[in-house]
Amino acid sequence: MREKRHRLARKEGDKGLQKNNTLAMAASASSSLLSSRSPIKLTSLSSLTWRLPVSVSLPRHQRRRASPVFVVVSMDAKPTVLVAEKLGEAGLSLLKDFANVDCSYNLSPEELCTKISLCDALIVRSGTKVSREVFESSGGRLKVVGRAGVGIDNVDLGAATEHGCLVVNAPTANTVAAAEHGIALLTAMARNVAQADASIKAGKWQRNKYVGVSLVGKTLAVMGFGKVGTEVARRAKGLGMHVIAHDPYAPADRAHAIGVDLVSFDEAISTADFLSLHMPLTPATSKILNDENFAKMKKGVRIVNVARGGVIDEDALVRALDAGIVAQAALDVFTVEPPPKDSKLIQHENVTVTPHLGASTMEAQEGVAIEIAEAVVGALRGELAATAVNAPMVPAEVLTELKPYVTLAEKLGRLAVQLVAGGSGVKSVKVTYASARAPDDLDTRLLRAMVTKGLIEPISSVFVNLVNADFTAKQRGVRISEERVILDGSPESPLEFIQVQIANVESRFASAMSESGEVTVEGKVKDGVAHLTKVGGFEVDVSLEGNIILCRQVDQPGMIGTVGSILGEENVNVSFMSVGRTAPRKQAIMAIGVDEQPSKSALKRIGEIPAIEEFVFLDL
């Protein structure tokens, strides 16, 4: 089927994307008004009069004879925006120019649910929980939820999407404020400012007790080299510090441009005098600073955290402080906020704490207010929102057909980025689609968005979807190109396979490199299930369910049984196992699908099998 091929390069920025997504967003935002699936030409959500078919509840005996009922809906009235937490005046002014603004603070959950049915948009900070009940109480009127800040832990994204409500945030305005607070904690910790201040106010004069350490010439490891991490690095360089960074996603050239070396996680934590945390809280980073990793650190290390509290195992940090491994810590965020008053960590004499003040400057608060107001107003107008964090509504028939390929695309992206060695930086990604369909019959925007989601979300706090995928990739300096392979045959199935290649990187698993030097993974859908079918130059066949262990080995009898026995002893269930080889008794790749994550001791035993030359565990 693949003999007759020619490649059609797709342009990366599809000019139709914004128009189509605007229509989709508008359709979802007006779901309370619309029961017909007829297409609507949208120019503005604020100044239209539509004639729309709506469903009307009739007695059972009249339903067969009922004709469609048409009503005229006037959109001339201003929309209503409920501001549930304090917002800067500049943002409120922008909102009032476009909408009726109701500033009602400190609402109880019941009061919020009562008010929300009269509102088209809701703006919150971190203190208001926007639950499923809120969306259900809106009766479909709520079109936009704006989170004045970065994190959206307090918004039920699934419920928002189900109810056709767009969620937007303000991810950039507080960057400088957070970086400055990180530097403030760094310097205050190094010179014992908080402790000395408390001592003097208690009537003591303890100059000898509060001897600090100099920053000049010390190594600062920035853990997470995104917007805030980059700004912290710039300022630390100005203080005369040697700065290194760990971020599996950051491009090396961007780091080198400001004199920062990208290194592996273990190298960063083992060589640093100071650690500054700027990583998102994801399953991969939750409690990443734990007993095991504290043990790898240089004795006397000092830690600053203005990111997320959950990235530190707080009990383990107390033990590390008591043992002298960590000399001091300066924390602005905590696993539970506010933390318990009797917390051993908070009360520790070598810990400096602030109550989540990273974004608390007058300038940042005004910036966040303007950014979220602009995002909410734009969304109410039906414009494409670059800061959207949930997907717009997609036609049901398209989702039904592409659903297994959407899963395949995301998981191939997740596999590919995990195969990249830390510090390499991902800049160039090529996605290849093989299909018997004509180019106009296969819209790959959703698939490209899902590959981007798989590449970025495991190592970022960004939520990637059809709306923001291209923006998110561009913002991080990643170029994602697409190619088509046109096959002969029946176009009943939308795709034969998807291939993801990452160029100009090193790999944690050398066998994943293709002959042309890219990390390469390829997959297809079989009976509705996503399968990995190729790694580097090796053919495999393993279901992309659970997790995967990849082993490169000498092809010899007993290997499957040996590895299977180790996993069996650990009570790890094997779902699929496939072996691809170059030739009998030569090199082979064994791909093993497992339902649970094996213990480190089990993985170590697998790696110590003499015939296994390299292996890697991949979390899907």
XYZ file of C-alpha atoms in Angstrom:
620
model
C 0.000 0.000 0.000
C 2.921 2.336 0.593
C 4.747 1.856 -2.724
C 3.021 4.736 -4.437
C 3.618 7.771 -2.264
C 4.268 11.435 -2.637
C 4.604 13.952 0.106
C 2.522 17.068 0.381
C 3.854 19.615 2.808
C 1.207 21.464 4.746
C 1.737 25.077 5.722
C 2.101 25.408 9.438
C -0.191 28.337 10.048
C -3.473 27.318 8.400
C -5.228 30.575 7.595
C -8.571 28.947 8.148
C -7.792 27.973 11.737
C -8.833 31.204 13.377
C -12.053 31.496 11.367
C -13.151 27.937 12.017
C -12.267 28.005 15.696
C -14.077 31.305 16.150
C -17.196 29.707 14.717
C -16.754 26.704 16.987
C -16.264 28.879 20.040
C -19.289 30.977 19.218
C -21.453 27.937 18.662
C -20.479 26.476 22.020
C -20.907 29.810 23.778
C -24.465 30.128 22.497
C -25.470 26.568 23.349
C -28.278 27.717 25.610
C -29.939 29.417 22.632
C -29.438 26.810 20.009
C -30.798 23.315 19.578
C -30.344 23.065 15.810
C -27.008 22.048 14.246
C -27.408 24.465 11.352
C -24.266 26.501 10.596
C -24.249 30.125 11.692
C -22.143 32.875 10.207
C -20.641 34.788 13.120
C -19.470 38.386 13.109
C -19.905 39.318 16.766
C -21.452 37.851 19.872
C -22.432 41.272 21.147
C -24.347 42.961 18.321
C -26.441 40.415 16.425
C -30.070 39.538 16.044
C -30.450 35.852 15.148
C -33.468 33.895 14.005
C -32.851 30.483 15.520
C -34.790 27.233 15.781
C -35.254 26.244 19.419
C -36.706 23.151 21.059
C -40.010 23.563 22.885
C -41.468 21.066 25.359
C -44.952 19.994 24.188
C -47.481 17.466 25.478
C -46.704 13.950 24.267
C -49.824 13.713 22.058
C -48.842 16.892 20.154
C -45.191 16.109 19.462
C -45.585 14.418 16.074
C -47.578 17.330 14.679
C -45.291 20.009 16.062
C -43.434 22.235 13.592
C -40.143 23.988 14.361
C -40.710 27.114 16.441
C -38.668 30.191 15.540
C -37.942 33.025 17.932
C -36.090 36.284 17.472
C -33.221 36.663 19.940
C -31.873 40.175 20.367
C -28.178 40.433 21.153
C -28.074 44.219 21.392
C -28.064 44.238 25.191
C -24.697 44.291 26.913
C -23.485 40.988 28.356
C -23.121 40.705 32.134
C -19.771 39.902 33.754
C -19.658 38.755 37.378
C -16.366 39.639 39.089
C -16.257 37.393 42.153
C -12.868 38.494 43.525
C -11.075 41.819 43.636
C -9.732 42.979 40.277
C -7.559 45.974 39.422
C -9.309 49.165 38.293
C -7.695 49.094 34.851
C -9.255 45.696 34.170
C -12.638 46.775 35.513
C -12.597 49.828 33.245
C -12.026 47.642 30.195
C -14.880 45.379 31.220
C -17.285 48.281 31.874
C -16.676 49.692 28.395
C -18.092 46.476 26.943
C -20.352 44.830 29.519
C -22.443 45.292 32.619
C -20.117 44.471 35.510
C -21.314 43.016 38.811
C -18.577 43.084 41.469
C -19.763 40.707 44.201
C -16.979 39.460 46.428
C -16.887 36.706 49.062
C -19.878 34.857 47.642
C -20.749 31.532 49.221
C -21.042 28.561 46.828
C -24.826 28.792 47.099
C -24.836 32.524 46.344
C -22.561 32.026 43.348
C -24.837 29.324 41.937
C -27.834 31.630 42.377
C -26.196 34.607 40.636
C -24.537 32.735 37.788
C -27.734 32.130 35.787
C -27.849 35.887 35.103
C -24.229 36.156 33.912
C -22.462 35.654 30.587
C -18.948 35.659 32.062
C -17.335 35.045 35.440
C -13.933 36.304 36.622
C -12.244 34.728 39.656
C -8.826 34.511 41.247
C -7.733 31.475 43.277
C -10.194 31.751 46.143
C -13.459 30.987 44.303
C -14.195 27.403 43.326
C -15.958 27.180 39.963
C -17.450 23.717 40.334
C -19.691 21.581 38.154
C -22.620 22.897 40.157
C -21.794 26.434 39.027
C -21.886 25.432 35.344
C -25.085 23.459 35.833
C -26.699 26.406 37.638
C -25.830 28.756 34.777
C -28.423 27.083 32.572
C -26.116 27.388 29.576
C -25.810 31.177 29.763
C -22.261 31.255 31.108
C -19.965 31.586 28.087
C -16.575 32.454 29.605
C -14.749 31.904 32.900
C -11.664 34.057 33.374
C -9.011 33.091 35.933
C -7.010 36.183 36.906
C -3.705 34.333 37.238
C -1.937 31.260 35.930
C -3.187 28.191 37.783
C -6.737 26.948 37.171
C -6.962 24.291 39.884
C -10.152 25.921 41.165
C -12.036 25.570 37.855
C -13.656 22.289 36.759
C -12.376 22.227 33.179
C -14.282 19.080 32.243
C -17.581 20.586 33.344
C -16.755 23.858 31.567
C -16.158 22.084 28.269
C -19.253 19.912 28.650
C -21.356 23.054 29.137
C -19.786 24.882 26.201
C -17.994 27.401 28.408
C -14.570 28.728 27.451
C -11.971 29.075 30.237
C -9.181 31.651 29.858
C -6.366 32.700 32.179
C -3.692 35.397 32.484
C -0.343 33.589 32.226
C 2.147 36.372 31.496
C 1.411 39.493 33.528
C 2.934 38.314 36.816
C 6.184 36.916 35.356
C 8.456 39.748 36.517
C 6.776 39.962 39.934
C 7.286 36.244 40.578
C 10.916 36.412 39.439
C 11.614 39.420 41.667
C 10.059 37.682 44.649
C 12.241 34.648 43.987
C 15.344 36.821 44.039
C 14.105 38.623 47.170
C 13.735 35.298 48.999
C 17.117 34.133 47.687
C 18.977 37.152 49.055
C 16.953 37.354 52.290
C 17.640 33.685 52.990
C 21.367 34.000 52.270
C 21.685 36.880 54.748
C 19.161 35.671 57.377
C 17.137 38.864 57.013
C 13.856 37.513 58.417
C 15.470 35.758 61.378
C 17.641 38.743 62.262
C 14.648 41.079 62.032
C 12.632 38.883 64.410
C 15.597 38.671 66.772
C 16.053 42.422 67.066
C 12.317 42.952 67.554
C 12.506 40.443 70.394
C 15.120 42.650 72.094
C 18.196 40.630 71.101
C 21.422 41.563 69.317
C 22.890 38.396 67.780
C 25.401 39.437 65.132
C 27.443 36.237 65.416
C 24.432 33.958 65.079
C 23.234 35.390 61.773
C 26.380 35.249 59.648
C 25.229 34.709 56.079
C 26.730 33.433 52.840
C 27.751 35.337 49.721
C 26.019 34.798 46.371
C 28.994 35.730 44.167
C 30.527 32.680 42.541
C 27.868 30.305 43.894
C 26.009 27.930 41.565
C 22.271 28.488 41.205
C 20.246 25.699 39.591
C 17.007 26.994 38.068
C 14.608 24.036 37.987
C 12.196 24.882 35.186
C 13.402 27.316 32.523
C 10.117 28.897 31.464
C 9.177 32.574 31.647
C 9.754 33.031 35.387
C 12.795 30.747 35.523
C 14.422 32.684 32.681
C 13.878 36.019 34.438
C 15.313 34.647 37.701
C 18.377 33.426 35.796
C 18.937 36.873 34.257
C 18.829 38.548 37.652
C 21.023 35.926 39.312
C 23.660 36.425 36.614
C 23.630 40.114 37.541
C 24.403 39.116 41.148
C 27.539 37.301 40.017
C 26.168 33.768 40.333
C 26.977 30.859 38.052
C 23.599 29.714 36.692
C 22.651 26.289 35.382
C 19.147 25.081 34.580
C 17.201 21.897 34.135
C 14.211 21.799 31.817
C 13.644 18.851 29.449
C 11.810 21.138 27.085
C 13.782 24.397 26.967
C 15.897 25.032 23.851
C 19.613 25.109 24.612
C 20.250 28.152 22.409
C 17.820 30.296 24.429
C 19.626 29.312 27.631
C 23.073 29.875 26.144
C 22.015 33.344 24.938
C 21.911 34.525 28.560
C 24.873 32.449 29.714
C 23.001 29.512 31.239
C 23.922 25.836 30.764
C 21.125 23.267 30.499
C 21.958 20.110 32.453
C 20.276 16.910 33.588
C 18.097 16.815 36.695
C 20.645 14.816 38.699
C 23.513 17.115 37.711
C 21.491 20.191 38.658
C 20.537 19.036 42.152
C 23.939 17.492 42.929
C 26.105 20.490 41.953
C 23.988 23.470 43.033
C 24.643 25.655 46.054
C 21.161 27.151 45.599
C 18.064 25.643 43.975
C 15.276 27.885 42.656
C 12.102 25.993 41.727
C 9.981 27.153 38.774
C 8.443 23.920 37.534
C 4.704 23.309 37.173
C 2.888 20.855 39.410
C 2.223 17.795 37.245
C 2.118 14.079 38.038
C 5.776 13.934 36.982
C 6.876 16.771 39.303
C 4.681 16.047 42.334
C 7.010 15.690 45.360
C 9.984 15.528 43.001
C 12.155 16.892 45.822
C 11.897 13.895 48.160
C 14.165 11.910 50.477
C 15.891 10.186 47.562
C 16.700 13.415 45.728
C 17.622 15.362 48.873
C 20.242 12.652 49.481
C 21.859 13.492 46.123
C 22.303 17.187 46.960
C 25.423 18.968 48.101
C 25.393 19.327 51.884
C 24.364 22.840 52.841
C 22.244 23.503 49.748
C 19.657 26.299 49.977
C 16.231 26.048 48.311
C 13.788 28.712 47.079
C 10.266 27.840 45.938
C 7.919 30.399 44.348
C 6.317 27.858 41.980
C 3.949 25.255 43.452
C 4.023 23.785 46.953
C 3.363 20.235 45.827
C 6.695 19.838 44.038
C 8.375 19.449 47.450
C 7.705 16.596 49.852
C 7.402 18.875 52.879
C 8.010 16.129 55.465
C 11.142 15.093 53.583
C 12.312 18.719 53.526
C 12.009 18.912 57.323
C 14.134 15.770 57.620
C 16.722 17.214 55.214
C 16.843 20.464 57.204
C 17.289 18.612 60.486
C 20.056 16.482 58.965
C 21.929 19.520 57.645
C 21.597 18.437 54.011
C 19.504 21.530 53.340
C 20.921 24.529 55.189
C 17.970 26.822 54.560
C 14.731 27.062 52.626
C 12.674 30.071 51.522
C 9.101 29.199 50.585
C 6.262 31.251 49.124
C 3.990 28.286 48.295
C 2.823 25.232 50.195
C 1.050 21.953 49.595
C -1.904 23.214 51.645
C -2.569 26.949 51.707
C -2.719 28.398 54.241
C -0.489 25.800 55.939
C -1.333 24.486 59.426
C -0.198 26.821 62.202
C 1.673 24.008 63.930
C 3.521 22.931 60.774
C 7.069 21.814 61.615
C 8.236 23.216 58.303
C 6.752 26.673 58.891
C 8.117 26.831 62.436
C 11.617 25.625 61.500
C 14.248 28.215 62.409
C 16.051 27.766 59.068
C 12.964 28.367 56.933
C 11.808 31.761 55.640
C 8.165 31.897 54.548
C 5.801 34.324 52.796
C 2.052 33.871 52.132
C 2.038 33.260 48.357
C 3.191 36.748 47.430
C 4.813 35.902 44.090
C 2.353 37.962 42.044
C 1.631 40.527 44.744
C 2.919 43.765 43.332
C 0.747 46.698 42.316
C 2.081 46.503 38.778
C 1.475 42.760 38.457
C -2.053 43.021 39.844
C -2.925 45.706 37.301
C -1.280 43.701 34.530
C -3.220 40.566 35.420
C -6.448 42.578 35.563
C -5.884 44.006 32.092
C -4.809 40.666 30.630
C -7.832 38.750 31.940
C -10.260 41.547 31.042
C -8.976 41.600 27.459
C -9.240 37.804 27.239
C -12.822 37.751 28.567
C -14.004 40.605 26.345
C -12.371 39.005 23.301
C -14.023 35.670 24.028
C -17.442 37.309 24.463
C -16.929 38.926 21.068
C -16.275 35.494 19.577
C -12.567 36.092 18.972
C -9.933 33.368 19.149
C -8.445 33.301 22.660
C -4.713 32.545 22.798
C -4.941 32.018 26.565
C -7.791 29.486 26.364
C -7.177 26.429 28.530
C -10.012 24.178 27.425
C -11.048 23.000 23.991
C -13.888 24.511 21.960
C -16.743 22.282 20.834
C -15.854 20.007 17.910
C -18.523 18.524 15.587
C -19.610 15.168 16.974
C -19.141 13.320 13.695
C -15.540 14.521 13.384
C -14.733 13.555 16.980
C -16.297 10.123 16.562
C -14.157 9.268 13.545
C -10.917 10.791 14.826
C -11.230 9.771 18.484
C -8.792 6.799 18.398
C -6.350 8.811 16.247
C -6.554 11.728 18.706
C -5.441 9.314 21.433
C -2.691 7.952 19.182
C -1.402 11.450 18.339
C -1.182 12.552 21.972
C 0.542 9.370 23.128
C 3.088 9.483 20.305
C 3.916 13.030 21.401
C 4.302 11.877 25.019
C 6.540 8.991 23.961
C 8.702 11.144 21.732
C 9.395 13.874 24.308
C 10.255 11.291 26.980
C 12.836 9.778 24.637
C 14.672 13.117 24.396
C 17.678 13.397 26.705
C 17.480 16.217 29.269
C 19.155 19.416 28.182
C 18.832 18.745 24.456
C 15.868 21.070 23.938
C 12.982 20.389 21.532
C 12.819 22.863 18.650
C 11.886 21.020 15.463
C 9.123 18.408 15.253
C 7.741 16.803 12.101
C 4.414 14.967 12.063
C 3.729 12.695 9.099
C 0.268 11.360 8.258
C -0.240 8.437 5.867
C -3.716 8.319 4.340
C -5.593 7.258 1.226
C -7.796 10.339 1.523
C -7.361 13.517 -0.453
C -5.795 16.379 1.515
C -9.069 18.312 1.608
C -10.868 15.326 3.165
C -8.646 15.103 6.247
C -8.373 18.064 8.631
C -5.294 17.386 10.770
C -5.461 20.468 13.003
C -6.900 18.482 15.898
C -4.257 15.770 15.458
C -1.454 18.344 15.357
C -2.875 19.941 18.497
C -2.870 16.561 20.257
C 0.748 15.850 19.267
C 1.611 19.288 20.677
C -0.367 18.459 23.830
C 1.622 15.239 24.269
C 4.928 17.041 23.751
C 4.252 19.934 26.121
C 1.811 19.009 28.883
C 3.941 16.383 30.694
C 6.562 19.025 31.440
C 4.462 22.173 31.636
C 1.479 23.673 33.433
C -0.019 24.747 30.105
C -3.248 23.071 28.957
C -2.998 22.500 25.209
C -6.027 22.258 22.926
C -7.229 23.080 19.429
C -7.445 26.777 20.301
C -3.988 27.369 21.737
C -1.790 24.567 20.370
C -0.024 26.558 17.639
C 0.342 29.602 19.919
C 1.754 27.460 22.729
C 4.279 25.757 20.450
C 5.392 29.059 18.932
C 5.698 30.654 22.378
C 8.127 27.905 23.371
C 10.165 28.122 20.186
C 8.968 24.796 18.777
C 8.336 24.510 15.059
C 5.855 21.743 14.241
C 5.654 20.914 10.561
C 3.321 18.437 8.881
C 3.653 16.169 5.872
C 1.219 13.858 4.099
C 1.954 10.476 2.589
C -0.753 9.690 0.029
C -1.479 5.972 -0.231
C -3.415 3.940 -2.782
C -6.386 2.117 -1.369
C -9.736 2.635 0.341
C -10.281 5.974 2.102
C -12.691 4.411 4.617
C -10.131 4.742 7.406
C -8.899 8.325 7.840
C -5.274 7.340 8.514
C -2.935 4.410 7.988
C -0.277 5.666 10.430
C 1.090 8.748 12.221
C 4.816 9.348 12.646
C 6.425 11.876 15.014
C 10.075 12.911 14.592
C 12.102 15.282 16.790
C 15.229 16.629 15.102
C 18.530 17.909 16.512
C 18.275 16.232 19.897
C 20.011 13.486 21.827
C 18.026 10.478 23.004
C 17.745 8.626 26.314
C 17.294 5.502 24.203
C 19.774 5.431 21.330
C 17.739 2.916 19.328
C 14.937 5.471 18.989
C 17.106 7.453 16.577
C 16.313 6.947 12.911
C 19.015 6.586 10.252
C 18.647 10.296 9.483
C 19.260 11.202 13.142
C 15.813 12.050 14.553
C 14.014 10.569 17.548
C 11.283 8.679 15.703
C 8.106 6.941 16.841
C 5.269 5.702 14.665
C 1.868 4.253 15.403
C -1.469 3.189 13.983
C -4.964 2.362 15.185
C -5.969 -1.314 15.286
C -9.537 -2.258 16.182
C -10.026 1.160 17.703
C -6.912 0.968 19.927
C -3.733 3.040 19.504
C -0.608 0.910 18.860
C 3.079 1.766 18.761
C 4.428 0.174 15.571
C 7.893 1.653 15.112
C 10.709 2.979 17.318
C 13.689 4.358 15.433
C 14.382 1.785 12.744
C 12.791 -1.142 14.608
C 9.303 -2.495 13.900
C 7.281 -3.312 17.051
C 3.610 -3.770 17.855
C 2.442 -2.834 21.335
C -0.813 -1.309 22.569
C -0.455 2.243 23.896
C -2.322 1.492 27.106
C -0.769 1.792 30.548
C 2.998 2.310 30.282
C 5.816 0.942 28.153
C 9.273 -0.510 28.772
C 11.610 -0.422 25.776
C 14.681 -2.688 25.796
C 17.444 -3.036 23.222
C 18.955 -6.475 23.517
C 20.911 -9.216 21.871
C 18.352 -11.442 20.140
C 18.584 -14.759 21.955
C 16.233 -17.379 23.430
C 14.665 -16.801 26.840
C 14.671 -12.998 26.911
C 10.880 -12.605 26.984
C 10.619 -15.158 29.792
C 13.431 -13.579 31.819
C 11.955 -10.078 31.709
C 8.422 -11.409 32.196
C 9.497 -13.318 35.301
C 10.986 -10.193 36.900
C 7.779 -8.257 36.268
C 5.659 -11.154 37.483
C 7.551 -11.306 40.766
C 6.730 -7.610 41.229
C 3.044 -8.268 40.483
C 3.283 -6.023 37.419
C 0.775 -7.068 34.791
C 2.047 -7.265 31.195
C -0.623 -6.212 28.684
C 1.371 -6.525 25.433
C 4.846 -7.625 24.425
C 6.437 -7.284 21.015
C 9.937 -7.892 19.661
C 11.347 -6.284 16.534
C 14.785 -7.313 15.289
C 17.244 -6.543 12.529
C 18.097 -10.224 11.933
C 17.998 -13.492 13.929
C 20.561 -13.549 16.775
C 21.411 -9.876 16.128
C 20.002 -6.790 17.829
C 16.335 -6.555 18.780
C 13.939 -4.100 20.425
C 11.502 -5.495 22.972
C 8.467 -3.293 23.719
C 6.523 -4.299 26.826
C 3.181 -2.774 27.786
C 2.617 -2.796 31.567
C -0.434 -1.770 33.583
C 1.550 -0.621 36.617
C 4.853 1.175 37.091
C 7.549 -1.325 38.103
C 9.625 -0.556 41.181
C 13.092 0.871 40.771
C 14.577 -2.404 41.931
C 12.661 -4.295 39.232
C 13.833 -1.873 36.534
C 17.378 -2.191 37.849
C 17.194 -5.999 37.598
C 15.977 -5.710 34.017
C 18.855 -3.383 33.181
C 21.355 -5.837 34.713
C 20.355 -8.699 32.386
C 23.583 -9.278 30.399
C 21.903 -9.372 26.985
C 20.107 -6.027 27.503
C 22.185 -3.155 26.154
C 19.833 -0.287 27.069
C 16.290 0.222 28.292
C 13.873 2.990 29.214
C 10.564 3.207 31.078
C 7.969 5.492 29.465
C 4.955 6.862 31.327
C 1.858 7.277 29.169
